Amino acid sequence: MIRAFVAIGMPPEILPRLDALADSLPMPRRVPEENMHLTLAFLGETPNPVLEEAHLAFEALRAPAFDLELSGVNSFGGTKPRLVYAGVAPNPALMALQKKVTNAARLAGCTVESRRFTPHVTLGRFSPEAADLGRLQAAMVRAATFSAGPARINEFTLYQSHLTADGPIYEPLASYPLR
Ligand code: 2AM
C-alpha cells in the first residue's frame, strides 16, 4: 500500500511569497515551504497495482498548460478554523484538470472522495481550542489582499506521503506534462 495524492507543486517564483505569507499567520502547525502544493486528488492508502494503473492513466491524460494565480487567504472550518490556506483565482483550466485527474484515478480503481473541489494551498493547521483565534483572524484580515502569480503550470505530480513523527514528508513519484 502506498499513501498517495496528486498535486501541483508550487512554482519557484510563487513559493517565497507563500512562505512569507505563512510566516505572517500565527498557526501552531505551519506547513514548511517544501511541502506546499495544490492538491488535485487525495488517493489515500492505495494498493501498488492500483497505483501503477493510475500512473499509466495519468501518463495518458491530455490537458493544456495554464497560468495559476493565487488570491486571498481563507480557512476551512467556519467559526472554528482548522486549516488556513491561500486561495486560487478562478481558473477553468485547473478545474478541468482536477476533473480529468479524478476520473482517471477512479477508472484505475482508486477511491477518491467526491466532495466539492475548492482549490487551495494549505499554509497551516490550527486547533481552535489551543490557539489564539483573535490573533489569527486579525492576521488573516491583514493578509486578505495577498496575491501571487500568474505562474505557468506545465505539469502535475503524483506524490507519496510518508507520515512521520515530525510531520509528513512528500516524495514525488512521477510528474506528467501539460501541453
Ligand atoms: P490539503 O490539500 O487540504 O492540505 C496530502 O495529505 C494532501 O492531500 C494534503 O494537501 C491534504 O489536504 C490532502 N488531503 C485531502 N484529503 C485528505 C485526507 N482525507 N487525509 C489527508 N490528506 C488529505
Coordinates of N, CA, C and O and ligand atoms in Angstrom, one line a residue:
M1 N 0.8 -1.2 0.0 CA 0.0 0.0 0.0 C 0.9 1.3 0.0 O 1.9 1.3 0.7
I2 N 0.4 2.2 -0.7 CA 1.2 3.5 -0.8 C 0.2 4.6 -0.5 O -0.9 4.6 -1.1
R3 N 0.5 5.5 0.4 CA -0.4 6.6 0.7 C 0.0 7.7 -0.3 O 1.1 8.2 -0.3
A4 N -1.0 8.0 -1.2 CA -0.6 8.9 -2.3 C -1.6 10.0 -2.6 O -2.8 9.9 -2.1
F5 N -1.1 11.0 -3.3 CA -2.0 12.1 -3.7 C -1.4 12.7 -5.0 O -0.3 12.5 -5.3
V6 N -2.3 13.4 -5.7 CA -1.9 14.1 -6.9 C -2.0 15.6 -6.7 O -3.0 16.0 -6.1
A7 N -1.0 16.3 -7.1 CA -1.0 17.7 -6.8 C -0.2 18.5 -7.8 O 0.6 17.9 -8.6
I8 N -0.3 19.8 -7.7 CA 0.5 20.7 -8.5 C 1.6 21.3 -7.5 O 1.2 21.9 -6.5
G9 N 2.8 21.1 -7.8 CA 3.9 21.6 -7.0 C 3.9 23.1 -7.2 O 3.5 23.6 -8.3
M10 N 4.3 23.9 -6.2 CA 4.3 25.4 -6.3 C 5.5 25.8 -7.1 O 6.6 25.4 -6.8
P11 N 5.2 26.7 -8.1 CA 6.4 27.2 -8.9 C 7.3 28.0 -8.1 O 6.9 28.6 -7.1
P12 N 8.6 27.9 -8.4 CA 9.6 28.6 -7.6 C 9.4 30.1 -7.4 O 9.8 30.7 -6.4
E13 N 8.7 30.7 -8.4 CA 8.5 32.2 -8.2 C 7.4 32.5 -7.2 O 7.3 33.6 -6.8
I14 N 6.6 31.5 -6.9 CA 5.4 31.7 -6.0 C 5.8 31.3 -4.6 O 5.3 31.9 -3.6
L15 N 6.7 30.3 -4.5 CA 7.0 29.7 -3.2 C 7.4 30.7 -2.1 O 6.9 30.7 -1.0
P16 N 8.4 31.6 -2.4 CA 8.8 32.5 -1.4 C 7.6 33.4 -0.9 O 7.6 33.8 0.3
R17 N 6.7 33.7 -1.8 CA 5.6 34.6 -1.4 C 4.7 33.8 -0.4 O 4.2 34.3 0.6
L18 N 4.5 32.5 -0.7 CA 3.7 31.7 0.2 C 4.3 31.5 1.6 O 3.7 31.5 2.6
D19 N 5.7 31.4 1.5 CA 6.4 31.2 2.7 C 6.3 32.5 3.6 O 6.0 32.4 4.8
A20 N 6.4 33.6 3.0 CA 6.3 34.9 3.8 C 4.9 35.0 4.3 O 4.7 35.5 5.4
L21 N 3.9 34.6 3.5 CA 2.5 34.7 3.9 C 2.3 33.8 5.2 O 1.7 34.3 6.2
A22 N 2.8 32.6 5.1 CA 2.6 31.7 6.2 C 3.3 32.2 7.5 O 2.8 32.1 8.6
D23 N 4.5 32.9 7.3 CA 5.2 33.5 8.4 C 4.3 34.5 9.1 O 4.5 34.7 10.3
S24 N 3.5 35.2 8.3 CA 2.7 36.3 8.9 C 1.5 35.8 9.7 O 0.8 36.6 10.3
L25 N 1.2 34.5 9.6 CA 0.0 34.0 10.3 C 0.4 33.1 11.5 O 1.1 32.2 11.3
P26 N -0.2 33.4 12.6 CA 0.1 32.6 13.8 C -0.6 31.3 13.8 O -1.8 31.2 14.1
M27 N 0.1 30.2 13.3 CA -0.6 28.9 13.2 C 0.3 27.9 13.9 O 1.5 27.8 13.7
P28 N -0.3 27.1 14.8 CA 0.6 26.1 15.5 C 1.3 25.1 14.6 O 2.4 24.7 14.9
R29 N 0.6 24.7 13.6 CA 1.2 23.7 12.7 C 1.3 24.3 11.3 O 0.5 24.1 10.4
R30 N 2.4 25.0 11.1 CA 2.6 25.7 9.8 C 3.2 24.7 8.8 O 4.1 23.8 9.1
V31 N 2.8 24.8 7.5 CA 3.3 23.9 6.5 C 4.7 24.4 6.1 O 4.8 25.6 5.7
P32 N 5.7 23.5 6.1 CA 7.0 24.0 5.6 C 7.0 24.3 4.1 O 6.2 23.6 3.4
E33 N 7.8 25.2 3.7 CA 7.8 25.6 2.3 C 7.9 24.4 1.3 O 7.2 24.4 0.3
E34 N 8.7 23.5 1.6 CA 8.9 22.3 0.7 C 7.7 21.4 0.6 O 7.6 20.6 -0.3
N35 N 6.8 21.6 1.5 CA 5.5 20.8 1.5 C 4.3 21.5 0.8 O 3.3 20.9 0.7
M36 N 4.5 22.7 0.4 CA 3.4 23.5 -0.1 C 3.0 23.0 -1.5 O 3.9 22.9 -2.4
H37 N 1.7 22.7 -1.7 CA 1.3 22.2 -3.0 C -0.2 22.5 -3.1 O -0.9 22.8 -2.1
L38 N -0.8 22.2 -4.3 CA -2.2 22.4 -4.6 C -2.7 21.0 -4.9 O -2.4 20.4 -5.9
T39 N -3.5 20.4 -4.0 CA -3.9 19.0 -4.1 C -5.0 18.9 -5.2 O -6.0 19.7 -5.2
L40 N -4.9 18.0 -6.2 CA -5.9 17.7 -7.2 C -6.8 16.6 -6.7 O -8.0 16.6 -6.9
A41 N -6.2 15.5 -6.2 CA -6.9 14.4 -5.7 C -6.1 13.6 -4.6 O -4.9 13.4 -4.8
F42 N -6.8 13.4 -3.5 CA -6.2 12.6 -2.4 C -6.6 11.1 -2.7 O -7.7 10.8 -2.6
L43 N -5.6 10.3 -2.9 CA -5.9 8.9 -3.2 C -5.9 8.0 -1.9 O -6.4 6.9 -1.9
G44 N -5.2 8.5 -0.9 CA -5.1 7.7 0.3 C -4.3 6.4 0.2 O -3.5 6.3 -0.8
E45 N -4.5 5.5 1.1 CA -3.7 4.2 1.1 C -4.2 3.4 -0.2 O -5.3 3.0 -0.2
T46 N -3.3 3.2 -1.1 CA -3.6 2.6 -2.4 C -2.8 1.4 -2.7 O -1.6 1.5 -2.5
P47 N -3.4 0.3 -3.0 CA -2.6 -0.9 -3.4 C -1.7 -0.6 -4.5 O -2.1 0.1 -5.5
N48 N -0.5 -1.2 -4.5 CA 0.6 -0.9 -5.5 C 0.1 -1.1 -6.9 O 0.3 -0.2 -7.8
P49 N -0.6 -2.2 -7.3 CA -1.1 -2.4 -8.6 C -2.1 -1.3 -9.1 O -2.1 -0.9 -10.3
V50 N -2.9 -0.9 -8.2 CA -3.9 0.1 -8.5 C -3.2 1.5 -8.8 O -3.5 2.2 -9.7
L51 N -2.2 1.7 -8.0 CA -1.4 3.0 -8.2 C -0.6 2.9 -9.5 O -0.5 3.9 -10.2
E52 N -0.2 1.7 -9.9 CA 0.5 1.6 -11.2 C -0.5 1.9 -12.3 O -0.1 2.6 -13.3
E53 N -1.7 1.4 -12.2 CA -2.8 1.7 -13.2 C -3.0 3.2 -13.3 O -3.2 3.7 -14.3
A54 N -3.1 3.8 -12.1 CA -3.4 5.2 -12.1 C -2.2 6.0 -12.7 O -2.4 6.9 -13.5
H55 N -1.0 5.6 -12.5 CA 0.2 6.2 -13.1 C 0.1 6.1 -14.6 O 0.3 7.1 -15.3
L56 N -0.3 5.0 -15.1 CA -0.4 4.8 -16.6 C -1.5 5.7 -17.1 O -1.4 6.4 -18.2
A57 N -2.6 5.8 -16.4 CA -3.7 6.7 -16.8 C -3.3 8.2 -16.7 O -3.7 9.0 -17.6
F58 N -2.5 8.6 -15.8 CA -2.0 10.0 -15.7 C -1.1 10.2 -16.9 O -1.0 11.3 -17.4
E59 N -0.3 9.2 -17.2 CA 0.6 9.4 -18.4 C -0.2 9.6 -19.7 O 0.3 10.3 -20.6
A60 N -1.3 9.0 -19.8 CA -2.1 9.1 -21.0 C -3.0 10.3 -21.0 O -3.6 10.6 -22.0
L61 N -3.1 11.0 -19.9 CA -4.0 12.1 -19.7 C -3.5 13.3 -20.6 O -2.3 13.6 -20.5
R62 N -4.4 13.9 -21.3 CA -4.0 15.1 -22.1 C -4.8 16.3 -21.5 O -6.0 16.3 -21.5
A63 N -4.0 17.4 -21.2 CA -4.6 18.6 -20.7 C -3.6 19.7 -21.0 O -2.4 19.5 -21.0
P64 N -4.1 21.0 -21.2 CA -3.2 22.0 -21.5 C -2.5 22.6 -20.3 O -3.0 22.6 -19.2
A65 N -1.3 23.2 -20.5 CA -0.6 24.0 -19.5 C -1.5 25.3 -19.3 O -2.3 25.6 -20.1
F66 N -1.4 25.9 -18.1 CA -2.2 27.0 -17.8 C -1.5 27.9 -16.8 O -0.4 27.5 -16.2
D67 N -2.0 29.1 -16.6 CA -1.4 30.1 -15.6 C -2.2 29.9 -14.3 O -3.4 29.9 -14.3
L68 N -1.4 29.9 -13.2 CA -2.0 29.9 -11.9 C -1.8 31.2 -11.2 O -0.7 31.7 -11.1
E69 N -2.9 31.7 -10.6 CA -2.8 32.9 -9.8 C -3.4 32.6 -8.4 O -4.5 32.1 -8.3
L70 N -2.7 33.0 -7.4 CA -3.2 32.8 -6.0 C -3.8 34.1 -5.6 O -3.3 35.2 -5.9
S71 N -4.8 34.0 -4.8 CA -5.5 35.2 -4.4 C -6.2 35.0 -3.0 O -7.0 34.1 -2.9
G72 N -5.9 35.8 -2.1 CA -6.6 35.9 -0.8 C -6.1 34.8 0.2 O -5.4 33.9 -0.2
V73 N -6.6 34.9 1.4 CA -6.3 33.9 2.4 C -7.7 33.6 3.1 O -8.5 34.4 3.3
N74 N -7.8 32.3 3.3 CA -9.1 31.9 3.9 C -8.9 30.7 4.8 O -7.8 30.2 5.0
S75 N -10.0 30.1 5.4 CA -9.9 29.0 6.2 C -11.0 28.0 6.0 O -12.1 28.4 5.6
F76 N -10.8 26.8 6.3 CA -11.9 25.8 6.4 C -12.2 25.6 7.8 O -11.4 25.6 8.7
G77 N -13.5 25.4 8.1 CA -13.9 25.1 9.4 C -14.9 26.2 10.0 O -15.2 26.1 11.2
G78 N -15.2 27.2 9.2 CA -16.2 28.2 9.7 C -15.7 28.9 10.9 O -14.5 29.5 10.9
T79 N -16.5 29.0 11.9 CA -16.1 29.8 13.1 C -15.0 29.1 13.9 O -14.5 29.7 14.8
K80 N -14.8 27.8 13.6 CA -13.7 27.1 14.3 C -12.6 26.7 13.2 O -12.6 25.5 12.8
P81 N -11.9 27.6 12.8 CA -10.9 27.3 11.7 C -10.0 26.2 12.0 O -9.5 26.2 13.2
R82 N -9.8 25.3 11.1 CA -8.8 24.2 11.4 C -7.7 24.1 10.4 O -6.7 23.5 10.6
L83 N -7.9 24.8 9.2 CA -6.9 24.8 8.2 C -7.0 26.2 7.5 O -8.0 26.7 7.1
V84 N -5.8 26.8 7.4 CA -5.7 28.1 6.8 C -5.0 27.9 5.4 O -4.0 27.2 5.3
Y85 N -5.5 28.6 4.4 CA -5.0 28.4 3.1 C -4.9 29.7 2.2 O -5.6 30.6 2.5
A86 N -4.1 29.6 1.2 CA -4.1 30.6 0.2 C -5.1 30.2 -0.9 O -5.1 29.0 -1.3
G87 N -5.9 31.1 -1.3 CA -6.9 30.8 -2.3 C -6.4 30.9 -3.7 O -5.2 31.3 -4.0
V88 N -7.2 30.5 -4.7 CA -6.8 30.4 -6.1 C -7.8 31.2 -6.9 O -9.0 31.1 -6.7
A89 N -7.3 32.1 -7.7 CA -8.2 32.9 -8.6 C -8.9 32.0 -9.5 O -8.4 30.9 -9.9
P90 N -10.2 32.4 -9.9 CA -11.0 31.5 -10.8 C -10.1 31.0 -12.0 O -9.4 31.8 -12.6
N91 N -10.2 29.6 -12.2 CA -9.3 29.0 -13.2 C -10.0 27.8 -13.8 O -9.8 26.7 -13.3
P92 N -10.7 28.0 -14.9 CA -11.4 26.9 -15.6 C -10.5 25.8 -16.0 O -10.8 24.6 -15.9
A93 N -9.2 26.1 -16.4 CA -8.3 25.0 -16.8 C -7.9 24.1 -15.7 O -7.8 22.9 -15.8
L94 N -7.7 24.8 -14.5 CA -7.4 24.0 -13.3 C -8.6 23.1 -12.9 O -8.4 21.9 -12.6
M95 N -9.8 23.6 -13.0 CA -11.0 22.8 -12.6 C -11.1 21.6 -13.5 O -11.4 20.5 -13.1
A96 N -10.9 21.9 -14.8 CA -11.0 20.8 -15.8 C -9.9 19.7 -15.6 O -10.2 18.5 -15.7
L97 N -8.7 20.2 -15.2 CA -7.6 19.2 -15.0 C -8.0 18.4 -13.7 O -7.8 17.2 -13.8
Q98 N -8.5 19.0 -12.7 CA -8.9 18.3 -11.5 C -9.9 17.2 -11.8 O -9.8 16.1 -11.3
K99 N -10.9 17.5 -12.7 CA -11.9 16.5 -13.1 C -11.2 15.4 -13.8 O -11.5 14.2 -13.6
K100 N -10.4 15.7 -14.7 CA -9.7 14.6 -15.5 C -8.9 13.7 -14.6 O -8.9 12.5 -14.8
V101 N -8.1 14.3 -13.7 CA -7.3 13.5 -12.8 C -8.1 12.6 -11.9 O -7.8 11.4 -11.7
T102 N -9.2 13.2 -11.4 CA -10.1 12.4 -10.5 C -10.7 11.3 -11.3 O -10.8 10.1 -10.8
N103 N -11.2 11.6 -12.5 CA -11.9 10.5 -13.3 C -10.8 9.4 -13.6 O -11.2 8.2 -13.5
A104 N -9.6 9.8 -14.0 CA -8.6 8.8 -14.4 C -8.3 7.9 -13.2 O -8.1 6.7 -13.3
A105 N -8.2 8.6 -12.0 CA -7.8 7.8 -10.8 C -8.9 6.8 -10.4 O -8.7 5.7 -10.1
R106 N -10.2 7.3 -10.6 CA -11.3 6.4 -10.2 C -11.3 5.2 -11.2 O -11.6 4.1 -10.8
L107 N -11.2 5.5 -12.5 CA -11.2 4.4 -13.5 C -10.1 3.4 -13.2 O -10.3 2.2 -13.5
A108 N -9.0 3.9 -12.7 CA -7.9 3.0 -12.4 C -8.2 2.2 -11.1 O -7.4 1.2 -10.8
G109 N -9.2 2.5 -10.4 CA -9.6 1.8 -9.2 C -9.3 2.5 -7.9 O -9.4 1.9 -6.8
C110 N -8.8 3.7 -7.9 CA -8.6 4.5 -6.7 C -9.9 5.0 -6.1 O -10.9 5.2 -6.8
T111 N -9.9 5.1 -4.8 CA -11.0 5.7 -4.1 C -10.7 7.2 -3.9 O -9.8 7.5 -3.2
V112 N -11.5 8.0 -4.6 CA -11.3 9.5 -4.4 C -12.6 10.0 -3.9 O -13.7 9.8 -4.4
E113 N -12.5 10.8 -2.7 CA -13.7 11.4 -2.1 C -14.4 12.3 -3.1 O -13.7 12.9 -3.9
S114 N -15.7 12.4 -3.0 CA -16.4 13.2 -4.0 C -16.9 14.5 -3.5 O -17.8 15.1 -3.9
R115 N -16.1 15.0 -2.5 CA -16.5 16.4 -2.0 C -16.1 17.4 -3.0 O -15.2 17.2 -3.8
R116 N -16.8 18.6 -3.0 CA -16.6 19.6 -3.9 C -15.1 20.1 -3.9 O -14.6 20.3 -2.8
F117 N -14.6 20.4 -5.1 CA -13.2 20.8 -5.2 C -13.1 22.3 -4.9 O -13.6 23.1 -5.7
T118 N -12.4 22.7 -3.8 CA -12.1 24.1 -3.6 C -10.6 24.2 -3.7 O -9.9 23.8 -2.7
P119 N -10.1 24.7 -4.8 CA -8.6 24.7 -5.0 C -8.0 25.6 -3.9 O -8.5 26.7 -3.7
H120 N -6.9 25.1 -3.3 CA -6.3 25.9 -2.2 C -4.9 25.3 -2.0 O -4.6 24.2 -2.4
V121 N -4.0 26.2 -1.4 CA -2.7 25.8 -1.0 C -2.7 25.9 0.6 O -2.8 27.0 1.1
T122 N -2.6 24.8 1.3 CA -2.6 24.8 2.7 C -1.4 25.5 3.3 O -0.3 25.1 2.9
L123 N -1.6 26.4 4.2 CA -0.4 27.1 4.8 C -0.2 26.6 6.2 O 1.0 26.7 6.7
G124 N -1.2 26.1 6.9 CA -1.0 25.7 8.2 C -2.3 25.1 8.8 O -3.4 25.3 8.2
R125 N -2.2 24.4 9.9 CA -3.3 23.9 10.6 C -3.4 24.5 11.9 O -2.5 25.0 12.5
F126 N -4.6 24.4 12.5 CA -5.0 25.3 13.7 C -5.9 24.5 14.5 O -6.9 23.9 14.0
S127 N -5.7 24.5 15.9 CA -6.7 23.9 16.8 C -7.4 25.1 17.5 O -6.7 25.7 18.3
P128 N -8.6 25.3 17.3 CA -9.3 26.5 17.9 C -9.2 26.4 19.4 O -9.1 27.5 20.1
E129 N -9.2 25.2 20.0 CA -9.2 25.1 21.5 C -7.9 25.6 22.0 O -7.8 26.3 23.0
A130 N -6.8 25.3 21.3 CA -5.4 25.5 21.9 C -4.9 26.9 21.5 O -4.0 27.4 22.1
A131 N -5.4 27.5 20.4 CA -4.7 28.6 19.9 C -5.5 29.9 20.0 O -6.7 29.9 20.4
D132 N -4.9 31.0 19.7 CA -5.5 32.3 19.9 C -6.2 32.7 18.6 O -5.6 33.2 17.6
L133 N -7.5 32.5 18.5 CA -8.3 32.7 17.3 C -8.3 34.2 16.9 O -8.2 34.5 15.7
G134 N -8.3 35.1 17.9 CA -8.4 36.5 17.6 C -7.1 37.0 16.8 O -7.2 37.7 15.8
R135 N -6.0 36.5 17.3 CA -4.7 36.9 16.6 C -4.7 36.3 15.2 O -4.2 37.0 14.3
L136 N -5.2 35.1 15.0 CA -5.2 34.5 13.7 C -6.1 35.3 12.8 O -5.7 35.7 11.6
Q137 N -7.3 35.6 13.3 CA -8.2 36.3 12.4 C -7.7 37.7 12.0 O -7.9 38.2 10.9
A138 N -7.1 38.4 13.0 CA -6.5 39.7 12.7 C -5.4 39.6 11.6 O -5.4 40.4 10.7
A139 N -4.6 38.6 11.7 CA -3.5 38.4 10.7 C -4.1 38.0 9.4 O -3.6 38.5 8.3
M140 N -5.2 37.3 9.4 CA -5.8 36.9 8.1 C -6.4 38.2 7.4 O -6.4 38.3 6.2
V141 N -7.0 39.1 8.2 CA -7.6 40.3 7.6 C -6.4 41.1 7.0 O -6.5 41.6 5.9
R142 N -5.3 41.2 7.7 CA -4.1 41.9 7.2 C -3.6 41.3 5.9 O -3.1 42.0 5.0
A143 N -3.8 40.0 5.8 CA -3.2 39.2 4.6 C -4.2 39.1 3.5 O -3.9 38.4 2.5
A144 N -5.4 39.7 3.7 CA -6.5 39.4 2.7 C -6.2 39.8 1.3 O -6.8 39.2 0.4
T145 N -5.3 40.8 1.1 CA -5.1 41.2 -0.3 C -4.0 40.4 -0.9 O -3.5 40.8 -2.0
F146 N -3.5 39.3 -0.3 CA -2.4 38.5 -0.9 C -2.8 38.1 -2.3 O -3.9 37.7 -2.6
S147 N -1.8 38.3 -3.2 CA -1.9 37.6 -4.5 C -0.5 37.3 -5.0 O 0.5 37.9 -4.5
A148 N -0.4 36.2 -5.8 CA 0.9 35.8 -6.3 C 0.6 35.2 -7.7 O -0.4 34.6 -8.0
G149 N 1.6 35.4 -8.6 CA 1.5 34.9 -9.9 C 0.9 36.0 -10.8 O 0.9 37.2 -10.4
P150 N 0.5 35.7 -12.0 CA 0.3 34.3 -12.5 C 1.7 33.6 -12.8 O 2.6 34.3 -13.2
A151 N 1.7 32.3 -12.6 CA 2.8 31.5 -12.9 C 2.4 30.3 -13.8 O 1.3 29.8 -13.6
R152 N 3.2 30.0 -14.8 CA 2.9 28.9 -15.7 C 3.0 27.5 -15.0 O 3.9 27.3 -14.3
I153 N 1.9 26.7 -15.2 CA 1.9 25.3 -14.7 C 2.0 24.4 -15.9 O 1.2 24.3 -16.7
N154 N 3.2 23.7 -15.9 CA 3.5 22.8 -17.0 C 3.3 21.3 -16.7 O 3.6 20.5 -17.6
E155 N 3.0 21.0 -15.4 CA 3.0 19.6 -15.1 C 2.2 19.4 -13.8 O 2.0 20.3 -13.1
F156 N 1.8 18.1 -13.6 CA 1.2 17.8 -12.3 C 2.0 16.5 -11.8 O 2.7 15.9 -12.6
T157 N 1.9 16.2 -10.5 CA 2.8 15.3 -9.9 C 2.0 14.3 -9.0 O 1.1 14.7 -8.3
L158 N 2.5 13.0 -9.1 CA 2.0 12.0 -8.1 C 2.9 12.0 -7.0 O 4.2 11.8 -7.2
Y159 N 2.5 12.1 -5.7 CA 3.3 12.1 -4.5 C 3.0 10.9 -3.7 O 1.8 10.5 -3.5
Q160 N 4.0 10.4 -3.0 CA 3.8 9.5 -1.9 C 3.9 10.3 -0.6 O 4.8 11.2 -0.4
S161 N 3.0 10.1 0.3 CA 3.0 10.8 1.6 C 3.6 9.9 2.7 O 3.0 8.8 2.9
H162 N 4.7 10.2 3.3 CA 5.3 9.4 4.4 C 4.9 10.1 5.7 O 5.4 11.3 5.9
L163 N 4.2 9.5 6.5 CA 3.8 10.1 7.8 C 4.9 9.8 8.8 O 5.3 8.7 9.0
T164 N 5.4 10.9 9.4 CA 6.5 10.7 10.4 C 6.1 11.5 11.7 O 5.2 12.3 11.6
A165 N 6.8 11.2 12.7 CA 6.5 11.9 14.0 C 6.8 13.4 13.8 O 6.2 14.3 14.5
D166 N 7.7 13.8 12.9 CA 8.0 15.2 12.7 C 7.1 15.8 11.6 O 7.4 16.9 11.1
G167 N 6.0 15.1 11.2 CA 5.2 15.7 10.1 C 5.4 14.9 8.8 O 6.3 14.1 8.7
P168 N 4.5 15.1 7.9 CA 4.6 14.3 6.6 C 5.7 14.7 5.8 O 6.2 15.9 5.8
I169 N 6.3 13.7 5.0 CA 7.3 14.0 4.0 C 6.6 13.6 2.7 O 6.1 12.5 2.6
Y170 N 6.7 14.5 1.7 CA 6.0 14.3 0.4 C 7.1 14.0 -0.6 O 7.9 14.8 -0.9
E171 N 7.1 12.7 -1.1 CA 8.1 12.3 -2.1 C 7.4 12.2 -3.5 O 6.5 11.5 -3.7
P172 N 7.9 13.0 -4.5 CA 7.4 13.0 -5.8 C 7.7 11.6 -6.4 O 8.9 11.2 -6.4
L173 N 6.7 10.9 -7.0 CA 6.9 9.6 -7.6 C 7.0 9.7 -9.1 O 7.8 9.1 -9.7
A174 N 6.2 10.6 -9.7 CA 6.2 10.8 -11.1 C 5.6 12.2 -11.4 O 4.6 12.6 -10.7
S175 N 6.0 12.8 -12.5 CA 5.4 14.1 -13.0 C 4.9 13.9 -14.4 O 5.5 13.1 -15.1
Y176 N 3.8 14.6 -14.7 CA 3.1 14.4 -16.0 C 3.0 15.7 -16.7 O 2.5 16.7 -16.1
P177 N 3.5 15.9 -17.9 CA 3.5 17.2 -18.6 C 2.1 17.6 -19.0 O 1.2 16.8 -19.3
L178 N 1.9 18.9 -19.0 CA 0.6 19.5 -19.5 C 1.1 20.2 -20.8 O 2.0 21.0 -20.8
R179 N 0.3 20.0 -21.9 CA 0.7 20.7 -23.1 C -0.4 20.7 -24.1 O -1.4 20.0 -23.9
Ligands
2AM1 P1 -4.9 19.8 1.9 O1 -4.6 19.9 0.4 O2 -6.1 20.5 2.2 O3 -3.7 20.3 2.7 C1 -1.6 15.2 1.4 O4 -2.1 14.7 2.6 C2 -2.5 16.2 0.8 O5 -3.8 15.6 0.5 C3 -2.8 17.4 1.7 O6 -2.5 18.5 1.0 C4 -4.2 17.2 2.1 O7 -5.0 18.3 2.3 C5 -4.8 16.4 1.0 N1 -5.9 15.6 1.5 C6 -7.2 15.7 1.1 N2 -8.0 14.8 1.7 C7 -7.2 14.2 2.7 C8 -7.4 13.3 3.7 N3 -8.6 12.7 3.9 N4 -6.4 12.9 4.5 C9 -5.2 13.5 4.3 N5 -4.9 14.4 3.4 C10 -5.9 14.8 2.6

